[in-house]
Short mmCIF file of C-alpha atoms in Angstrom, two decimals:
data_model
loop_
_atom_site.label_atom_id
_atom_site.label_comp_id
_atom_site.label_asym_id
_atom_site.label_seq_id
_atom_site.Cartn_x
_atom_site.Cartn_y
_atom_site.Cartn_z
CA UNK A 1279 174.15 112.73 107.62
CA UNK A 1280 175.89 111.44 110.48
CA UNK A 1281 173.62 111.00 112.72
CA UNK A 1282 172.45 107.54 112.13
CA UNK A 1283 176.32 106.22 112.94
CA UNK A 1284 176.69 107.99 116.48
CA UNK A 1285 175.16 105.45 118.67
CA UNK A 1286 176.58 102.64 116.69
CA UNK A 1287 179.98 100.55 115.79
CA UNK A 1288 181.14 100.75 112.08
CA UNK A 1289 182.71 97.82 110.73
CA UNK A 1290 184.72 98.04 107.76
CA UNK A 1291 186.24 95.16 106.35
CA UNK A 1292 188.93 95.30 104.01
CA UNK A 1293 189.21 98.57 105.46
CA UNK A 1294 192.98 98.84 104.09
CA UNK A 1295 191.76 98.41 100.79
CA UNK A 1296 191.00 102.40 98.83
CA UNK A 1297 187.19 103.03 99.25
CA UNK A 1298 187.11 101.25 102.65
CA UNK A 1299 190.39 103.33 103.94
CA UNK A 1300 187.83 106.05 103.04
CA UNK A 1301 184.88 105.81 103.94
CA UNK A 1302 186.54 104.63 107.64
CA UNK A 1303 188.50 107.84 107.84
CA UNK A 1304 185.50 110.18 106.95
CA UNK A 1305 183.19 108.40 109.65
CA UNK A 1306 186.25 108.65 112.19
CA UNK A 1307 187.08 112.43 111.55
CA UNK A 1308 183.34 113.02 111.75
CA UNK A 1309 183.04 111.46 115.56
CA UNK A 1310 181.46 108.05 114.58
CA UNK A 1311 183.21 105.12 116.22
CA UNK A 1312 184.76 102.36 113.68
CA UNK A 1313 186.35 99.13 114.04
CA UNK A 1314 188.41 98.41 111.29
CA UNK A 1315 189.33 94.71 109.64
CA UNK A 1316 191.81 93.57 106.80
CA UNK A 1317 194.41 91.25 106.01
CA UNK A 1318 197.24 93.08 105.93
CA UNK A 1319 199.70 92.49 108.62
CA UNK A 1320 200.18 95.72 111.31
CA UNK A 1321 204.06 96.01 109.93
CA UNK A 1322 203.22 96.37 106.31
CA UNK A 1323 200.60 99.16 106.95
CA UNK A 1324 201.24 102.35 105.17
CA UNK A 1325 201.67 106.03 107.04
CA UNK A 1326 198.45 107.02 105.83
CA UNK A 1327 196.70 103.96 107.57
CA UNK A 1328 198.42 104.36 110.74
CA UNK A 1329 197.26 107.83 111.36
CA UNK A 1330 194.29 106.92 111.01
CA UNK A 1331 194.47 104.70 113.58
CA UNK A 1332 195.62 107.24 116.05
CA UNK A 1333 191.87 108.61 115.65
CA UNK A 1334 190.41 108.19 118.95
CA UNK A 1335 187.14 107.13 117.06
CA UNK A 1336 189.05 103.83 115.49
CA UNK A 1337 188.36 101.35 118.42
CA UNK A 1338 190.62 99.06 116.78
CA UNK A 1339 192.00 96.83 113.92
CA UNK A 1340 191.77 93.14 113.71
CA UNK A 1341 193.94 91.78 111.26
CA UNK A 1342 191.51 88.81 109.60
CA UNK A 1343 190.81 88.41 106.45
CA UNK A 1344 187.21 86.80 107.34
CA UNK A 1345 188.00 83.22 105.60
CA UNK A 1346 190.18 82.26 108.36
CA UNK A 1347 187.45 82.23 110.77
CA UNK A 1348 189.00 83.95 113.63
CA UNK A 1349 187.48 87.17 113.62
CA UNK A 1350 184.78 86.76 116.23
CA UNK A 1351 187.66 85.62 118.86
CA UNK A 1352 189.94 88.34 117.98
CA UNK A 1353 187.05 90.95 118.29
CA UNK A 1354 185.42 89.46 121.23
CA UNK A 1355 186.69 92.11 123.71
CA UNK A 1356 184.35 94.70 121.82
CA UNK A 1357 180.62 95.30 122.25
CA UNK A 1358 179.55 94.61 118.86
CA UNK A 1359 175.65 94.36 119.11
CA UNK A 1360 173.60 96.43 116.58
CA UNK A 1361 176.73 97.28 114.50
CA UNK A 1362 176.35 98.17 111.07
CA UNK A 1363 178.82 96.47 108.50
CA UNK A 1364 180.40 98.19 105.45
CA UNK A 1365 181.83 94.58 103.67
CA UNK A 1366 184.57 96.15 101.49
CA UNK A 1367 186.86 93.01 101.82
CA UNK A 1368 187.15 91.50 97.91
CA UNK A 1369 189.69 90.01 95.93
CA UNK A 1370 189.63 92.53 92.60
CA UNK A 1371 191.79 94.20 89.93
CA UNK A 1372 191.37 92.99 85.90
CA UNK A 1373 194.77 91.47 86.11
CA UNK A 1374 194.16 88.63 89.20
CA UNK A 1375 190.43 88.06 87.65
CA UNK A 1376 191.32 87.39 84.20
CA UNK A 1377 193.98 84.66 85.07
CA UNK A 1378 192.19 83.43 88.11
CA UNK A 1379 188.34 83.63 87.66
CA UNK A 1380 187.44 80.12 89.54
CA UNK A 1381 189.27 81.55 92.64
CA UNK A 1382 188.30 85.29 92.23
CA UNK A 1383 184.42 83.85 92.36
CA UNK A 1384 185.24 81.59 95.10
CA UNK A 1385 187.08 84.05 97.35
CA UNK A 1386 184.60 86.68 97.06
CA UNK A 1387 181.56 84.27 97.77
CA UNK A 1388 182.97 82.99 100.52
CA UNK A 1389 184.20 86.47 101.96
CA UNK A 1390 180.53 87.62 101.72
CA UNK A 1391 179.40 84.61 103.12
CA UNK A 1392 181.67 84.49 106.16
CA UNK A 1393 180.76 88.66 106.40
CA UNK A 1394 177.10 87.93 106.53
CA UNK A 1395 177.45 85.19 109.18
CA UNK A 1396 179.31 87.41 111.10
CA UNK A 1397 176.63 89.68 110.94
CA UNK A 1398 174.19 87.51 112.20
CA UNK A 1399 176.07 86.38 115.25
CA UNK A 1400 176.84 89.55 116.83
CA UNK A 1401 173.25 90.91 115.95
CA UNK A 1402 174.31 93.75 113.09
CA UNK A 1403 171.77 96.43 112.43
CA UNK A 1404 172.55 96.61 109.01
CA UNK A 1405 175.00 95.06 105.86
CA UNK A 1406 176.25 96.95 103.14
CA UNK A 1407 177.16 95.37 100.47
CA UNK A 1408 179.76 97.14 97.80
CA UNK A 1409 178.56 95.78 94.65
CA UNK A 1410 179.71 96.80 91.15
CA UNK A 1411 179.12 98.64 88.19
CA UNK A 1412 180.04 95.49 86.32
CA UNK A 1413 176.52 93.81 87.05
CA UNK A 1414 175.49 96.81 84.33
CA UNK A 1415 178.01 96.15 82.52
CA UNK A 1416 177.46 92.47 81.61
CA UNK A 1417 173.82 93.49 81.31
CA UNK A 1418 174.49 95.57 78.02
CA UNK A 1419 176.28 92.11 77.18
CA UNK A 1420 172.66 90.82 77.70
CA UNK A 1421 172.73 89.93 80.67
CA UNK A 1422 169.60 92.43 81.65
CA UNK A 1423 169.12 92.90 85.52
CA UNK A 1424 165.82 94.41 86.50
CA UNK A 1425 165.95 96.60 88.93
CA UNK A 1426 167.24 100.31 88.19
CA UNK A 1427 169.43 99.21 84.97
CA UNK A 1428 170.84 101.05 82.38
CA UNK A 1429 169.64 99.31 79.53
CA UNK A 1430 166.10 98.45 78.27
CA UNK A 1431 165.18 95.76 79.47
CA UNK A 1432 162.12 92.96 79.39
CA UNK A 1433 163.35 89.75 81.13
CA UNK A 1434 165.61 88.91 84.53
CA UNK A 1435 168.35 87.52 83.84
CA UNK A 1436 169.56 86.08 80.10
CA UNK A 1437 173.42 85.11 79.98
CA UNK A 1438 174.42 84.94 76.28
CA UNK A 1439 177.70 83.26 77.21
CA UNK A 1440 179.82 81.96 80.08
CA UNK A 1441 183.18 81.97 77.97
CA UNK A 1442 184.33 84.96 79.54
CA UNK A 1443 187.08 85.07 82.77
CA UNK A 1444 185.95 88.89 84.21
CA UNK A 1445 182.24 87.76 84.30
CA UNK A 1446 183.36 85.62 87.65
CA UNK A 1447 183.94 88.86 89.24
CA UNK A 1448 180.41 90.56 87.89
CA UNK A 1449 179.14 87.42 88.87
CA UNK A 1450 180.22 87.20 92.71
CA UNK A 1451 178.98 90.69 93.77
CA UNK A 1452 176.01 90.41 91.79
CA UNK A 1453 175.68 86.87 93.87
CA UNK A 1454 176.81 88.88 97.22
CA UNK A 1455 173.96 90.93 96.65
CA UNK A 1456 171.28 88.52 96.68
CA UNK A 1457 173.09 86.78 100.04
CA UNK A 1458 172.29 90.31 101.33
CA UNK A 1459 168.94 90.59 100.53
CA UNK A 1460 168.04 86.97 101.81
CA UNK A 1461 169.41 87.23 104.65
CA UNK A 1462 167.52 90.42 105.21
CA UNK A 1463 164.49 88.09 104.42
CA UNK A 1464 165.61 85.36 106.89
CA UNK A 1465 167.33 87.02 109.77
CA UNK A 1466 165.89 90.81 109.88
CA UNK A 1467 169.50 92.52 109.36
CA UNK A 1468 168.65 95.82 107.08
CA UNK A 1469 170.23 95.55 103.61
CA UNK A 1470 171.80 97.79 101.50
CA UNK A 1471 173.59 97.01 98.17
CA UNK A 1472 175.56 100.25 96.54
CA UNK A 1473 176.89 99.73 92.92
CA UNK A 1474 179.71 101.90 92.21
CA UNK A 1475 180.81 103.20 89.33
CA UNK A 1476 184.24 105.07 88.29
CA UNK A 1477 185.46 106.00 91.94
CA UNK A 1478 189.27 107.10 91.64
CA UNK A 1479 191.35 109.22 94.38
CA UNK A 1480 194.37 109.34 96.53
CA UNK A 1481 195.69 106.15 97.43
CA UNK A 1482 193.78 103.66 94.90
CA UNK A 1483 196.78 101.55 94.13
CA UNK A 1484 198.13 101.30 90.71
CA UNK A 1485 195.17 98.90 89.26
CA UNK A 1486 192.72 102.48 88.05
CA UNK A 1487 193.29 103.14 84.97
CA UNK A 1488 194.38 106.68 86.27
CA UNK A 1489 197.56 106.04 88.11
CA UNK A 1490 198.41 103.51 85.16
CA UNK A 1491 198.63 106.78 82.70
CA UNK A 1492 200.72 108.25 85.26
CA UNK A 1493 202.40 105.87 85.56
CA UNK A 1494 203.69 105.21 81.82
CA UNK A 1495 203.87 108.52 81.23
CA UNK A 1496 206.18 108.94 84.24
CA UNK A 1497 208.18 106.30 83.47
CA UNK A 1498 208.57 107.31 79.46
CA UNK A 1499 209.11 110.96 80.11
CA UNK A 1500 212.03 110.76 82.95
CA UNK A 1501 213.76 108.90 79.82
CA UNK A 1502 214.48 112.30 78.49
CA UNK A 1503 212.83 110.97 75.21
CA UNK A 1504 211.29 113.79 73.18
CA UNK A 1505 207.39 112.95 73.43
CA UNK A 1506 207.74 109.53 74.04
CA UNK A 1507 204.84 107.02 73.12
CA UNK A 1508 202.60 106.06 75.74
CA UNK A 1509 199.97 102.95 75.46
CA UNK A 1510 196.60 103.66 76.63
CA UNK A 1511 194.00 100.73 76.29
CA UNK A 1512 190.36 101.83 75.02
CA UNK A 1513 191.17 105.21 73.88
CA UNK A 1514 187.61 105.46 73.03
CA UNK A 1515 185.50 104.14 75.63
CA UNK A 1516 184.01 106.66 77.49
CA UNK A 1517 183.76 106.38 81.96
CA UNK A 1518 182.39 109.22 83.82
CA UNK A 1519 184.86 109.33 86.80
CA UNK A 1520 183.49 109.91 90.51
CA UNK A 1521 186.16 111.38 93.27
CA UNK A 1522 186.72 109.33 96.38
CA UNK A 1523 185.11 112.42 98.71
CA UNK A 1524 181.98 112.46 96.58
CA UNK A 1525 181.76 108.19 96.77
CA UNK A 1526 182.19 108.87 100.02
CA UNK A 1527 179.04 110.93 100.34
CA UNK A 1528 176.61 109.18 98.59
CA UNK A 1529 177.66 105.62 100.77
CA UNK A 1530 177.53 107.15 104.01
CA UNK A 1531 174.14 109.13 102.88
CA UNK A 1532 172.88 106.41 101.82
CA UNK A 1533 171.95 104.54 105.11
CA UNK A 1534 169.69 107.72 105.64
CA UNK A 1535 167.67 106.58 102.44
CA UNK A 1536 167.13 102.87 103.21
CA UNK A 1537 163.57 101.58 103.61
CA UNK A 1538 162.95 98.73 105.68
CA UNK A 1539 160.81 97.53 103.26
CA UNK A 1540 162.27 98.33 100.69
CA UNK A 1541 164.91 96.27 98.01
CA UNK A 1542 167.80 98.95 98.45
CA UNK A 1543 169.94 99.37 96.12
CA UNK A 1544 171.71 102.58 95.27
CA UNK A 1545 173.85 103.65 92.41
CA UNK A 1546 177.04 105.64 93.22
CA UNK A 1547 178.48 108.28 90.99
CA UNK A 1548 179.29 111.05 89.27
CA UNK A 1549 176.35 111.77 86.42
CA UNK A 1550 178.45 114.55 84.45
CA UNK A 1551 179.38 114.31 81.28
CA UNK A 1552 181.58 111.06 80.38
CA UNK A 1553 185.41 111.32 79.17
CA UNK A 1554 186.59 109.62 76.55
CA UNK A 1555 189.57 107.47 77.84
CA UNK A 1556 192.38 108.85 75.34
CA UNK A 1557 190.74 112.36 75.97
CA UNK A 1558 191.67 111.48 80.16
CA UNK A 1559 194.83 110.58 79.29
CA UNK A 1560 196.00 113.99 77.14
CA UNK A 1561 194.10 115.97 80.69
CA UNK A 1562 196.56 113.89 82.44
CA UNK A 1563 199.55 114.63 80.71
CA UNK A 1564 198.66 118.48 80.35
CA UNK A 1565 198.22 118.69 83.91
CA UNK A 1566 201.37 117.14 84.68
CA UNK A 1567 203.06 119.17 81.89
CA UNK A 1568 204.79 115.91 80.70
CA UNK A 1569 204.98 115.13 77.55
CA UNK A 1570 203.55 112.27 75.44
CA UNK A 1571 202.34 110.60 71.89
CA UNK A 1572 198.98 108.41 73.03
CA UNK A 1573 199.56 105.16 71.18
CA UNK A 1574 195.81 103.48 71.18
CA UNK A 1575 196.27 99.92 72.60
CA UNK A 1576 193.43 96.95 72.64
CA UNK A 1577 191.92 95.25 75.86
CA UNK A 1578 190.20 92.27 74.93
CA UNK A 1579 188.72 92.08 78.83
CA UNK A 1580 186.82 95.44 78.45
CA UNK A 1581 184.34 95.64 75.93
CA UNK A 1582 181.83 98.25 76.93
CA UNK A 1583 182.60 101.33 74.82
CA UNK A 1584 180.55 103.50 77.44
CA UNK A 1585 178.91 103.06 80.80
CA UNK A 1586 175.85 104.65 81.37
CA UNK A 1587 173.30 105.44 84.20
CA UNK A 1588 171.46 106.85 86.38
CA UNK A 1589 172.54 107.76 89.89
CA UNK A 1590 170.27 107.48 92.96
CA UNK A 1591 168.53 111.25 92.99
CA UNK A 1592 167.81 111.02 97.00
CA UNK A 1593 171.58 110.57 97.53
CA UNK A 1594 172.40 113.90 95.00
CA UNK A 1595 169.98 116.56 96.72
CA UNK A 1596 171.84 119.94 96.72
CA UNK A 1597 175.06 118.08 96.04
CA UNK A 1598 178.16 119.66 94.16
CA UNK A 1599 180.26 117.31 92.64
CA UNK A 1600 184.51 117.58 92.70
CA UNK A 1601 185.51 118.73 89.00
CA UNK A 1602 187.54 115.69 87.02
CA UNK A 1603 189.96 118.59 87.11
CA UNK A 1604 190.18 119.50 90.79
CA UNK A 1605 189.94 115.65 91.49
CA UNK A 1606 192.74 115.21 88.90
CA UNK A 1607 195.14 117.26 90.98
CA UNK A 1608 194.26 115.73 94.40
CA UNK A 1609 194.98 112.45 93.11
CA UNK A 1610 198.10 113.27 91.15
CA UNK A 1611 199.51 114.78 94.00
CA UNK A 1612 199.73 111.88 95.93
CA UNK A 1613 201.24 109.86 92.94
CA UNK A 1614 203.93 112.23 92.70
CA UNK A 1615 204.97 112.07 95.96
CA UNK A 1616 203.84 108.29 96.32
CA UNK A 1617 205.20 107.32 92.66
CA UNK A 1618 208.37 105.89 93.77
CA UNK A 1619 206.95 103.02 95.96
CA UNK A 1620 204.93 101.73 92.64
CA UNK A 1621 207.94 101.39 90.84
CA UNK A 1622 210.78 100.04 92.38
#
């Protein structure tokens, strides 16, 4: 699975961010040389970044945030040619979209943009592009996408409304992918688009709707109340939830898949059975053995009741997927230890 990355640099923008930390760290540990790019200053970087960049197969991090247009020069002292780019850098989370969708649609254009330039520069081999599962999503809003959707679908593209702030985030990756695939058209750089769906893991942040439970259940039960109430938004929506390791798989796997002439585009998840959001929440709680009364609260920014699809078969052959129990406990392990950083 590897293979294809020996001979060959790895970018990974936004490389600080969860999926990129990832994916970087599983290429590293696996002897494939990466060179790793984010905005976050070198003194703010957490313990689990910096070892990571004591592995001898990180060449290096560049601290750019690709709108500033200093990468190239800060990067200019590595050989670069025939590199292949993972473009993780985005600005994301329900919370900054919603209240700023002009300049979450702006600043992820732009980012792919200024990526995809710096592709064709230094002469990349190849661009993935981490799309979303939100281009499905606004298709069961009809908004019907063609190519490998969930939904039936006749027509290309039909928007039924604008008058809607999280469709600026849908909007820009779905945007970012065609970018990718037209510059493949124009300037010969291999494309690959991946829409993920559901990923959740160690070291995610607090934005997943899994360290949020935690998160208010931790903070209602060291109250000493007897089984406090705890909000949880769309009790009953349903997600099927993919662990980091097995994202992981399926995006480095699926560079071994791509045809050159070929539109790629691969889903990426887990394709067992979905969980009913209030249903996740009592597993959390259980597993935790806190206590808890789930109090059903309303999101008007997430209206699909339950995501469905299909995930790319020549990425799942012979693959076992991580348990939403087993992946459960990995993850809430590091919020236990990790919790008191999120709350302070």
């Amino acid at each position: 699975m590897y293979s294809i990355y020996k001979n060959k640099i790895s970018i990974i923008t936004g490389a600080y961010g969860f999926i990129g930390f990832h994916v970087a760290k599983r290429l590293a540990y696996n002897g494939c040389k990466v060179l790793l790019v984010d905005r976050v200053p070198k003194s703010k970087l957490d313990k689990y970044f910096k070892k990571l960049l004591k592995n001898p197969n990180v060449i290096g991090y560049v601290v750019s945030d690709l709108n500033d247009g200093k990468f190239l020069k800060k990067s200019k002292k590595y050989d670069l040619v025939g590199a292949n780019i993972f473009h993780f850098a985005a600005r994301l989370g329900v919370k900054y979209i919603t209240t700023n969708p002009y300049n979450s649609f702006k600043n992820n254009l732009s980012l792919t943009i200024n990526a995809i330039e710096m592709a064709n520069k230094i002469g990349a081999s190849c661009f993935i592009f981490p799309s979303t599962s939100e281009v499905y999503d606004w298709g069961a809003r009809k908004i019907l996408v063609k190519n490998n959707t969930p939904v039936q679908v006749k027509n290309a593209i039909v928007f039924d409304s604008l008058n809607d702030s999280r469709l600026s985030y849908a909007l820009s990756k779905f945007t970012g992918e065609i970018l990718n695939f037209t510059n493949k058209m124009e300037n010969k750089i291999e494309a690959v688009n991946l829409r993920i769906f559901n990923s959740y893991g160690p070291r995610m942040g607090m934005r997943h709707v899994i360290p949020e439970i935690y998160k208010r259940a931790y903070l209602a039960n060291i109250k000493n109340n007897k089984n406090p109430d705890i909000g949880v938004y769309s009790v009953n929506h349903k997600r099927s939830f993919c662990f980091i390791e097995d994202t992981v798989d399926q995006i480095i796997n699926s560079l071994n898949h791509m045809k050159e002439d070929k539109v790629n585009i691969f889903n990426i998840g887990n394709p067992s059975a979905p969980i009913k959001i209030g249903d996740l929440a009592k597993k959390i709680l259980e597993s935790q053995n806190m206590e808890g009364n789930i109090i059903p609260l309303i999101n008007k920014n997430d209206n699909i009741r339950f995501r469905t699809f299909k995930i790319s078969k020549k990425l799942l052959h012979n693959k076992t997927f991580v348990s939403l129990d087993d992946g459960l406990n990995k993850t809430l392990d590091y919020y236990k230890k990790e919790i008191k950083k999120f709350i302070l």
